[in-house]
């Protein structure tokens, strides 16, 4: 593979590391402070000493912690679902199967919890990371989603953290790890790493790349202080660098808007067949992803990306971006109000507890050191059960003032409430959103306050959707590149929790073509990623269920069972899976219908239509025959009546009343025959509906088969 001039040397890659670390010192300390504020560490040592010297006990009333927890809770109950939709009509049928494949990877990797973890980093330090990579353990699914610590991730400071490959020159991961684990990852470099390990002294890597004391270094030093070094653990910090390079290659463009690279080496017949099938063949210079892993001057790996795409394998979860394009989280906007809350609460408590002591200099007994005695007297005066000794006759020269500065105390309390209100307004985590009784009294006002909070938090939710969409695109690309063989997926239905099985890349024999074809081929096609929002709360689910029930009341009878099944899905009834299975039997929905593929569903519809057509033809033939018999019977009866009338005219002794009675009986019999025909038609229609719901087909003799 011929590369362009964008290929970087090891010296250039090391310079990228230094560049990213140096620029990151602008914003990373603030992100670290945001983590400290959430943890409750909200005073610097200087601020703490200043308050203590002023006679004020520093208090921490952590309002940021519940705010962050509220935002995390909103994400947990408002989770987004990732699905795929075919871009063309041909790919539309595979969209559902691709969605099931994405769900399978998420189930195997625990992506649901990893996204919550990354979202916490999104709202606290301002950026979190996930990676879609490969698992080397053959016992597990190869495609795997894993998390990355924000303190160990770096990118091109001149580009956006959303990692556009056309604008971002590099991204690298620099984690701390044991050198033995690094040897296991790169066994062919074991000797070089063993030699390098002698440079690792005092349990820490002495590397020229670690020129800045970053946040990951702080965590490493803290942990190594407590026992790590005593066990002689050799810890190093390699660099896993990813960057795009330019490559000129031949591409075949097809009618479905897809493009595939024509292999210039290897199977010539494959390349020829690809060119023949293409609508257009063009030369193009494209960006291809490259990766280099190194530890100081030891190159551990250098080669093309192992993935089936040319994007960065990392997915950023970005909170907010400042005017310089650096990320930050929610606590950065709340620090000022949080500090004010702490100081005003501390001041309020000090005003309530402290007492002002006014004393003359000779109030202490003779022989005592004046300064020490006065300090002791002040301390005793501020105790609830203080014991104070003054010089004889000096009791009047010593005064204790209680409840001082009432106006100042009220002002402190007023400003304290104002700061707490601003905290809620800025963060969007107001009382109504948290479920508390807030300022709004009516139900409509509470809904408006909740809507206002949702609008404030909308940018965070939008960025979360963007991140999950990026993850979905990577998952689709890897599914198409790695799932080339036949496999059966066991997936969990997101609505009912029931398990079902889906076959992919299944080779079946096509009777019409006389050859084997690949059914449910996920390696081909183009798909778009759809991010949908799950029902957010139990109240919303209940409203949706009630809406479906109202529809069921007004819907046609044949639609009612299906609407009721959907309403049951949204309900929170215990053991609803068992109830749904029973309900399906009652309404005629057969178990396993959800597992049918699109082709199987189409074939079932075709069979049902052909069955109805045959039954309709048989019914029409029956009606025609019955109509002929009825007319023949009526003709015979009319002939009989005509003969009887003629005999009366000819003078035969026949009672006229008997003729009238006979004619009346004939009319009644004809009416009965018509009623019987109508009843049989209705009965036949009812049988057809039951057969359709139960999937039965009747032959010409009326025997039913499944």
XYZ file of C-alpha atoms in Angstrom:
706
model
C 0.000 0.000 0.000
C 1.485 3.265 -1.123
C 1.094 6.079 1.358
C 1.154 9.810 0.795
C 3.209 12.470 2.553
C 0.943 12.470 5.633
C 2.738 9.527 7.183
C 4.424 10.654 10.397
C 7.730 9.603 11.880
C 8.159 8.577 15.500
C 9.706 11.964 16.308
C 6.663 13.732 14.888
C 4.294 11.503 16.861
C 6.199 12.255 20.066
C 5.929 15.943 19.272
C 2.156 15.511 18.896
C 2.055 14.074 22.416
C 3.865 17.069 23.861
C 1.702 19.500 21.889
C -1.576 17.996 23.100
C -0.403 17.830 26.707
C 0.805 21.407 26.725
C -2.382 22.902 25.258
C -4.558 20.757 27.534
C -3.133 22.550 30.580
C -5.475 25.406 29.654
C -8.720 23.539 30.368
C -7.944 20.249 32.125
C -7.274 21.792 35.565
C -10.784 23.280 35.511
C -12.246 19.877 34.655
C -10.325 18.384 37.567
C -11.713 21.081 39.884
C -15.209 20.146 38.665
C -14.554 16.561 39.778
C -13.402 17.858 43.159
C -16.547 19.939 43.603
C -18.769 16.928 42.928
C -16.757 14.912 45.456
C -17.260 17.665 48.070
C -13.734 19.072 48.038
C -14.765 22.696 47.500
C -12.135 24.646 49.447
C -8.535 25.209 48.554
C -6.066 25.032 51.416
C -5.652 28.814 51.279
C -9.408 29.457 51.440
C -9.786 27.028 54.321
C -7.020 28.705 56.351
C -8.437 32.189 55.721
C -11.832 31.197 57.117
C -10.323 29.485 60.131
C -8.171 32.527 60.900
C -11.292 34.710 60.709
C -12.985 32.556 63.353
C -15.356 30.884 60.888
C -15.753 27.126 60.653
C -15.753 26.238 56.913
C -18.909 24.315 55.978
C -19.553 22.445 52.719
C -23.194 22.309 51.631
C -22.730 20.337 48.428
C -25.484 21.430 46.039
C -23.593 20.267 42.935
C -23.671 16.591 43.922
C -27.512 16.251 43.900
C -27.636 18.345 40.721
C -25.296 15.924 38.944
C -27.247 12.968 40.286
C -30.485 14.480 38.979
C -28.995 14.889 35.511
C -27.732 11.307 35.619
C -31.150 10.102 36.741
C -32.822 11.905 33.860
C -30.480 10.123 31.443
C -31.177 6.753 33.029
C -34.958 7.078 32.711
C -34.761 8.787 29.290
C -32.399 6.390 27.558
C -31.983 6.512 23.804
C -32.294 3.370 21.691
C -30.008 2.867 18.702
C -31.474 1.375 15.538
C -30.554 1.021 11.877
C -32.643 1.799 8.804
C -31.837 0.694 5.292
C -30.962 3.553 2.982
C -32.354 1.871 -0.124
C -35.473 -0.205 -0.750
C -33.334 -3.324 -1.008
C -31.721 -2.654 2.371
C -34.995 -1.785 4.129
C -35.672 -5.423 5.048
C -32.214 -5.733 6.652
C -32.650 -2.665 8.838
C -34.383 -4.590 11.606
C -31.733 -7.310 11.588
C -28.940 -4.749 11.735
C -30.711 -3.135 14.686
C -30.797 -6.515 16.391
C -27.072 -6.895 15.731
C -26.361 -3.532 17.360
C -28.491 -4.536 20.330
C -26.599 -7.823 20.613
C -23.252 -6.016 20.790
C -24.654 -3.631 23.389
C -25.955 -6.530 25.467
C -22.620 -8.365 25.326
C -20.586 -5.266 26.180
C -22.910 -3.753 28.775
C -23.026 -0.606 26.649
C -26.046 0.667 28.561
C -23.933 1.139 31.688
C -20.878 2.352 29.779
C -22.964 5.124 28.192
C -24.158 6.223 31.633
C -20.547 6.280 32.810
C -19.477 8.330 29.785
C -22.442 10.671 30.277
C -21.280 11.380 33.816
C -17.936 12.493 32.410
C -19.844 14.535 29.847
C -21.664 16.570 32.491
C -18.893 16.780 35.148
C -15.436 17.314 33.562
C -17.064 18.076 30.217
C -15.929 15.110 28.119
C -16.117 11.316 28.294
C -15.003 8.536 25.968
C -16.008 5.127 24.658
C -14.100 2.928 22.207
C -15.366 0.317 19.780
C -12.620 -2.252 19.479
C -11.910 -5.961 19.271
C -11.819 -8.517 22.057
C -8.929 -10.966 21.672
C -10.592 -13.577 23.856
C -12.198 -16.105 21.461
C -14.756 -17.026 24.098
C -16.393 -13.620 23.860
C -17.921 -11.519 21.115
C -15.142 -9.978 19.021
C -16.775 -6.560 18.614
C -16.647 -4.898 21.999
C -17.515 -1.493 23.449
C -15.234 -0.306 26.265
C -14.760 2.895 28.231
C -11.796 5.255 28.249
C -10.845 7.577 31.089
C -11.004 11.236 30.069
C -7.738 11.853 31.936
C -5.939 9.470 29.546
C -7.360 10.734 26.226
C -5.841 13.463 24.043
C -6.535 14.896 20.595
C -5.377 17.539 18.163
C -5.916 20.870 20.003
C -6.524 22.652 16.693
C -9.560 20.459 15.950
C -12.929 19.882 17.573
C -13.237 17.085 20.140
C -15.913 15.558 17.874
C -12.982 14.032 15.932
C -13.677 14.758 12.296
C -11.020 12.693 10.410
C -10.741 15.421 7.755
C -9.800 18.063 10.339
C -8.377 16.231 13.361
C -4.779 15.136 12.668
C -4.408 12.729 15.580
C -5.981 11.190 18.676
C -4.109 9.124 21.229
C -4.761 7.102 24.360
C -2.058 7.158 27.055
C -3.017 4.885 29.970
C -0.997 3.775 32.952
C -0.441 0.005 33.018
C 1.906 -2.679 34.358
C 4.789 -3.419 32.028
C 4.009 -7.141 32.339
C 0.565 -6.507 30.838
C 2.209 -4.558 28.009
C 4.475 -7.541 27.325
C 1.417 -9.776 27.066
C -0.112 -7.378 24.545
C 3.058 -7.290 22.446
C 4.911 -10.582 23.007
C 7.294 -9.964 20.082
C 8.601 -6.885 21.933
C 9.217 -8.670 25.226
C 13.013 -8.429 25.102
C 13.004 -4.705 24.356
C 10.482 -4.098 27.113
C 12.530 -6.126 29.578
C 15.539 -3.973 28.797
C 13.421 -0.860 29.118
C 12.061 -2.003 32.484
C 15.433 -1.298 34.081
C 14.766 2.374 33.391
C 11.611 2.179 35.485
C 12.708 3.229 38.963
C 10.740 3.704 42.131
C 7.680 2.118 40.523
C 7.287 4.905 37.963
C 8.270 5.440 34.361
C 10.925 8.086 33.842
C 9.802 9.174 30.409
C 10.626 12.279 28.443
C 7.006 12.332 27.198
C 5.566 13.031 30.655
C 6.693 16.644 30.798
C 3.426 17.842 32.322
C 2.037 16.759 35.657
C -1.455 15.907 34.433
C -4.520 14.565 36.248
C -3.789 10.921 35.394
C -0.361 11.373 36.979
C -1.990 12.679 40.162
C -4.203 9.600 40.421
C -1.249 7.308 39.746
C 0.892 8.986 42.406
C -1.884 8.802 44.979
C -2.438 5.086 44.434
C 1.252 4.230 44.241
C 1.847 5.997 47.553
C -0.301 3.439 49.391
C 1.390 0.112 48.792
C 2.017 0.169 45.069
C 5.728 0.833 45.275
C 6.266 -1.609 48.112
C 5.206 -4.445 45.811
C 7.696 -3.249 43.168
C 5.063 -2.799 40.502
C 6.628 -1.474 37.342
C 4.174 0.967 35.848
C 4.578 2.527 32.413
C 2.529 4.801 30.203
C 2.613 3.821 26.508
C 0.970 5.844 23.729
C -1.604 4.442 21.313
C -1.693 6.991 18.489
C -4.342 7.073 15.736
C -4.092 9.322 12.691
C -5.342 9.404 9.070
C -2.967 9.109 6.106
C -3.560 9.809 2.429
C -3.813 6.920 -0.003
C -4.571 6.891 -3.720
C -6.629 3.852 -4.659
C -9.053 2.547 -7.277
C -12.745 2.568 -6.404
C -15.778 0.909 -7.996
C -19.082 2.779 -7.621
C -22.312 0.803 -7.910
C -25.912 1.637 -8.683
C -26.988 1.483 -5.022
C -24.615 4.378 -4.224
C -22.070 2.118 -2.528
C -18.359 2.197 -3.317
C -15.800 -0.581 -2.849
C -12.057 -0.479 -3.226
C -10.776 -2.566 -6.125
C -7.998 -4.862 -4.843
C -4.903 -4.332 -6.965
C -3.209 -7.349 -5.406
C -4.576 -10.805 -4.831
C -7.409 -12.398 -6.799
C -7.424 -10.844 -10.284
C -10.771 -12.424 -11.159
C -12.407 -10.806 -8.132
C -11.145 -7.381 -9.179
C -12.272 -7.969 -12.768
C -15.760 -9.038 -11.661
C -16.035 -5.972 -9.440
C -15.064 -3.647 -12.279
C -17.524 -5.324 -14.653
C -20.416 -4.954 -12.188
C -19.671 -1.308 -11.338
C -21.329 1.685 -12.910
C -18.158 3.732 -12.629
C -14.492 3.127 -11.732
C -12.449 6.091 -10.480
C -9.088 6.846 -8.899
C -9.394 8.831 -5.666
C -7.133 9.964 -2.829
C -8.875 9.151 0.439
C -8.051 9.220 4.130
C -7.177 5.840 5.619
C -6.781 5.345 9.346
C -3.350 4.341 10.684
C -2.242 3.465 14.224
C 1.143 3.463 15.948
C 1.762 2.327 19.519
C 5.039 3.216 21.186
C 6.729 3.485 24.573
C 9.312 6.238 24.437
C 11.477 5.145 21.487
C 10.182 1.560 21.314
C 7.675 1.111 18.502
C 5.242 -1.580 19.611
C 2.979 -1.592 16.547
C 2.804 0.386 13.328
C 0.215 -0.462 10.702
C -3.215 0.204 9.224
C -6.339 0.231 11.324
C -7.754 -3.261 11.936
C -11.290 -1.950 11.659
C -13.661 -1.927 8.698
C -13.875 1.866 8.608
C -11.603 4.884 8.405
C -12.973 6.764 11.398
C -11.364 7.149 14.777
C -12.441 4.197 16.950
C -13.160 6.555 19.844
C -16.547 8.131 20.581
C -16.477 11.461 22.481
C -19.261 12.478 24.862
C -19.028 16.279 24.938
C -20.818 18.473 27.458
C -20.284 22.091 26.436
C -17.589 23.863 24.395
C -16.197 27.275 25.322
C -15.226 29.957 22.842
C -11.842 28.292 22.314
C -13.367 24.901 21.548
C -12.358 23.319 24.852
C -14.886 21.150 26.737
C -16.342 21.897 30.124
C -19.135 20.494 32.268
C -22.046 21.658 34.368
C -20.114 22.284 37.645
C -17.949 24.934 35.978
C -21.000 27.207 35.692
C -22.075 26.445 39.265
C -18.785 26.900 41.125
C -19.359 30.573 41.932
C -22.799 29.990 43.427
C -21.570 26.876 45.266
C -18.695 28.775 46.858
C -21.095 31.543 47.858
C -23.483 29.037 49.433
C -20.669 27.511 51.475
C -19.322 30.838 52.666
C -22.706 32.324 53.524
C -23.780 29.200 55.375
C -20.501 29.264 57.280
C -20.924 32.967 58.044
C -24.539 32.484 59.155
C -23.536 29.738 61.549
C -20.675 31.858 62.857
C -23.014 34.779 63.513
C -25.351 32.467 65.422
C -22.632 30.777 67.454
C -20.025 33.442 68.088
C -20.306 36.042 70.842
C -18.651 39.440 70.940
C -16.596 39.963 74.087
C -15.742 43.495 75.257
C -13.214 43.668 78.093
C -10.687 46.101 79.558
C -7.033 45.121 79.473
C -6.748 44.684 83.267
C -9.789 42.441 83.560
C -7.611 39.330 83.974
C -6.138 38.460 87.398
C -2.711 39.784 88.322
C 0.260 37.558 87.601
C -1.245 36.036 84.477
C 0.114 36.629 81.004
C -2.241 39.190 79.550
C -2.464 37.831 76.010
C -2.844 34.215 77.047
C -5.372 35.038 79.746
C -7.465 37.186 77.439
C -7.505 34.454 74.742
C -8.574 31.907 77.353
C -11.278 34.283 78.595
C -12.575 34.739 75.007
C -12.704 30.988 74.428
C -14.615 30.402 77.649
C -17.057 33.204 76.791
C -17.947 31.446 73.527
C -18.706 28.143 75.250
C -22.210 27.195 76.291
C -20.928 26.237 79.755
C -17.930 28.576 79.875
C -16.114 29.282 83.217
C -14.577 32.771 83.338
C -12.441 34.233 86.113
C -11.840 38.010 86.169
C -9.931 40.276 88.507
C -11.738 41.479 91.651
C -13.983 44.401 90.948
C -13.634 44.022 87.184
C -16.900 42.216 86.437
C -18.344 45.426 85.052
C -15.386 45.798 82.698
C -16.277 42.525 80.967
C -19.305 42.334 78.637
C -20.658 39.561 76.385
C -22.923 40.651 73.545
C -25.442 38.032 72.383
C -27.321 38.003 69.051
C -25.150 40.645 67.428
C -25.629 41.961 63.931
C -29.195 40.778 63.390
C -29.456 42.775 60.211
C -26.285 41.201 58.860
C -27.606 37.753 59.718
C -30.834 38.321 57.813
C -28.913 39.611 54.815
C -26.723 36.519 54.830
C -29.753 34.213 54.883
C -31.450 36.163 52.077
C -28.390 35.998 49.847
C -27.973 32.314 50.687
C -31.458 31.527 49.356
C -30.748 33.612 46.258
C -27.583 31.628 45.536
C -29.378 28.307 45.924
C -32.113 29.491 43.539
C -29.508 30.495 40.959
C -27.910 27.071 41.219
C -31.166 25.446 40.163
C -31.859 27.927 37.373
C -28.414 27.637 35.794
C -28.285 23.841 35.948
C -31.917 23.280 34.910
C -32.382 20.943 37.880
C -35.303 22.766 39.488
C -37.605 21.384 42.172
C -40.340 20.428 39.701
C -37.905 18.359 37.644
C -36.713 16.596 40.784
C -40.281 15.839 41.880
C -40.308 18.233 44.855
C -42.930 20.829 45.644
C -41.569 23.987 44.069
C -42.749 27.500 43.394
C -45.441 26.406 40.941
C -48.742 25.693 42.648
C -51.006 24.512 39.827
C -50.444 21.445 37.685
C -50.119 23.516 34.518
C -47.487 25.726 36.144
C -45.513 22.673 37.253
C -45.582 21.278 33.728
C -44.283 24.592 32.380
C -41.469 24.580 34.920
C -40.554 21.029 33.917
C -40.623 22.029 30.250
C -38.357 24.980 31.018
C -35.884 22.628 32.701
C -35.978 20.268 29.709
C -35.171 23.151 27.365
C -32.160 24.132 29.471
C -30.892 20.539 29.414
C -31.635 20.052 25.699
C -28.016 20.742 24.543
C -26.725 17.952 26.783
C -29.348 15.544 25.448
C -28.582 16.536 21.855
C -24.857 15.922 22.342
C -25.665 12.541 23.888
C -27.729 11.613 20.828
C -24.853 12.672 18.601
C -22.420 10.476 20.521
C -24.691 7.443 20.368
C -25.161 7.988 16.645
C -21.379 7.977 16.165
C -21.186 4.740 18.142
C -23.944 3.212 16.020
C -22.127 4.066 12.780
C -18.983 2.345 14.034
C -20.992 -0.695 15.129
C -22.650 -1.056 11.709
C -19.268 -0.846 9.969
C -17.748 -3.475 12.248
C -20.739 -5.810 11.934
C -20.386 -5.704 8.162
C -16.648 -6.346 8.418
C -16.548 -9.032 11.128
C -19.828 -10.944 10.850
C -19.082 -12.618 7.539
C -20.094 -16.151 8.527
C -23.409 -17.686 9.453
C -24.516 -17.021 13.008
C -27.607 -17.008 15.189
C -28.195 -14.133 17.584
C -30.066 -14.410 20.834
C -31.382 -10.964 21.563
C -33.634 -9.547 24.250
C -36.715 -7.683 23.102
C -36.527 -4.117 24.425
C -40.269 -3.891 24.971
C -41.268 -7.220 26.462
C -37.944 -8.562 27.735
C -38.585 -11.831 25.892
C -35.766 -13.617 24.060
C -35.820 -14.380 20.382
C -33.404 -15.757 17.799
C -32.286 -14.183 14.533
C -30.245 -15.952 11.821
C -27.726 -13.919 9.818
C -25.793 -14.822 6.658
C -27.715 -18.095 6.367
C -26.987 -20.157 3.243
C -30.219 -21.590 1.821
C -30.975 -23.354 -1.437
C -33.045 -21.283 -3.854
C -35.360 -23.542 -5.870
C -35.887 -20.935 -8.573
C -32.190 -20.186 -9.095
C -31.070 -23.748 -8.468
C -28.186 -22.579 -6.272
C -27.360 -21.589 -2.722
C -27.950 -17.960 -1.751
C -27.081 -15.990 1.382
C -30.160 -15.057 3.378
C -30.076 -12.035 5.714
C -26.662 -10.940 4.447
C -25.506 -8.159 6.778
C -22.148 -7.666 5.069
C -23.779 -5.647 2.308
C -26.058 -2.656 2.203
C -26.107 0.917 3.435
C -27.749 1.902 6.712
C -28.590 5.080 8.561
C -28.533 5.254 12.349
C -31.724 6.263 14.132
C -31.681 7.370 17.760
C -35.080 7.034 19.389
C -36.114 7.981 22.890
C -37.628 5.396 25.195
C -40.731 6.298 27.260
C -39.215 8.550 29.936
C -41.362 7.948 33.004
C -44.040 5.648 34.299
C -46.545 8.474 33.932
C -45.772 8.907 30.237
C -45.962 5.144 29.667
C -49.355 5.106 31.366
C -50.563 7.993 29.200
C -49.426 6.198 26.046
C -51.130 3.009 27.165
C -54.391 4.855 27.873
C -54.180 6.491 24.449
C -53.886 3.079 22.799
C -56.830 1.777 24.808
C -58.958 4.684 23.572
C -57.908 3.862 20.014
C -58.875 0.248 20.569
C -62.394 1.330 21.550
C -62.890 3.169 18.253
C -60.863 0.890 15.960
C -62.352 -1.803 13.710
C -62.804 -5.193 15.402
C -59.961 -6.808 13.456
C -57.497 -4.127 14.711
C -58.476 -4.246 18.373
C -56.428 -7.354 19.388
C -53.203 -5.924 17.950
C -53.672 -2.544 19.608
C -54.348 -4.260 22.937
C -51.090 -6.229 22.619
C -49.148 -3.008 22.090
C -50.873 -1.445 25.103
C -49.915 -4.484 27.179
C -46.278 -3.962 26.138
C -46.341 -0.448 27.605
C -47.948 -1.513 30.863
C -46.029 -2.142 34.049
C -48.060 -5.154 35.141
C -46.140 -7.915 36.925
C -45.595 -11.083 34.883
C -46.873 -9.276 31.796
C -44.929 -11.672 29.552
C -47.103 -14.577 30.702
C -50.238 -12.465 30.367
C -49.274 -11.506 26.826
C -48.728 -15.133 25.828
C -52.233 -16.006 27.054
C -53.683 -12.934 25.354
C -52.006 -13.888 22.069
C -53.662 -17.292 22.193
C -57.054 -15.680 22.770
C -56.758 -13.173 19.927
C -55.287 -15.762 17.580
C -51.672 -14.533 17.408
C -49.441 -17.579 17.243
C -46.269 -17.767 19.388
C -43.103 -17.243 17.374
C -44.616 -14.798 14.891
C -42.174 -12.140 16.146
C -39.226 -14.305 15.097
C -40.320 -14.558 11.448
C -38.145 -12.834 8.901
C -39.496 -10.362 6.377
C -39.464 -13.016 3.635
C -41.303 -15.472 5.854
C -43.908 -12.848 6.702
C -44.365 -12.054 3.009
C -44.697 -15.733 2.162
C -47.285 -16.190 4.912
C -49.282 -13.242 3.578
C -49.118 -14.680 0.055
C -50.258 -18.105 1.291
C -53.098 -16.503 3.235
C -54.228 -14.487 0.226
C -54.132 -17.549 -2.025
C -56.103 -19.489 0.579
C -58.726 -16.726 0.761
C -58.869 -16.602 -3.038
C -59.461 -20.365 -3.282
C -62.077 -20.241 -0.542
C -63.790 -17.306 -2.256
C -63.901 -19.236 -5.540
C -65.334 -22.301 -3.791
C -67.877 -20.128 -1.997
C -68.910 -18.480 -5.282
C -69.288 -21.898 -6.931
C -71.345 -23.108 -4.001
C -73.556 -20.033 -4.130
C -74.067 -20.487 -7.881
C -75.050 -24.121 -7.454
C -77.349 -23.269 -4.564
C -78.939 -20.524 -6.602
C -79.583 -23.000 -9.452
C -81.153 -25.512 -7.082
C -83.361 -22.815 -5.567
C -84.564 -21.652 -8.969
C -85.242 -25.238 -10.074
C -87.240 -25.899 -6.919
C -89.216 -22.703 -7.371
C -89.904 -23.636 -11.011
C -91.226 -27.061 -10.019
C -93.460 -25.562 -7.371
C -94.779 -23.018 -9.842
C -95.526 -25.807 -12.342
C -97.406 -27.690 -9.634
C -99.464 -24.653 -8.739
C -100.198 -23.941 -12.398
C -101.402 -27.544 -12.896
C -103.655 -27.282 -9.849
C -105.097 -23.995 -11.076
C -105.768 -25.489 -14.508
C -107.566 -28.434 -12.940
C -109.803 -26.034 -10.985
C -110.632 -24.127 -14.150
C -111.507 -27.380 -15.844
C -114.052 -28.154 -13.156
C -112.003 -30.660 -11.094
C -113.277 -30.903 -7.550
C -110.184 -29.330 -5.918
C -110.494 -27.038 -2.989
C -109.343 -23.510 -3.775
C -108.121 -23.140 -0.203
C -105.735 -26.060 -0.672
C -104.170 -24.273 -3.627
C -103.673 -21.123 -1.598
C -102.166 -23.087 1.286
C -99.800 -24.873 -1.080
C -98.648 -21.583 -2.577
C -98.093 -20.094 0.901
C -96.014 -23.154 1.891
C -93.894 -22.718 -1.212
C -93.240 -19.075 -0.344
C -92.251 -20.044 3.204
C -89.882 -22.748 1.978
C -88.234 -20.332 -0.406
C -87.730 -17.848 2.415
C -86.187 -20.594 4.576
C -83.793 -21.585 1.832
C -82.617 -17.977 1.457
C -82.137 -17.673 5.220
C -80.156 -20.929 5.282
C -77.908 -19.662 2.500
C -77.209 -16.401 4.401
C -76.452 -18.311 7.631
C -74.039 -20.617 5.813
C -72.255 -17.660 4.253
C -71.803 -15.991 7.642
C -70.573 -19.258 9.152
C -68.096 -19.684 6.313
C -66.737 -16.154 6.830
C -66.304 -16.794 10.570
C -64.401 -20.022 9.823
C -62.137 -18.181 7.381
C -61.310 -15.538 10.005
C -60.419 -18.219 12.596
C -58.318 -20.099 10.069
C -56.460 -16.903 9.181
C -55.709 -16.075 12.826
C -54.577 -19.643 13.537
C -52.610 -19.980 10.306
C -54.701 -22.901 8.971
C -55.259 -23.790 5.336
C -58.243 -25.926 4.227
C -58.177 -28.187 1.192
C -61.082 -28.845 -1.205
C -62.586 -31.406 1.199
C -62.491 -28.918 4.092
C -59.616 -30.536 6.035
C -57.519 -27.964 7.945
C -53.715 -28.039 7.994
C -51.216 -25.640 9.622
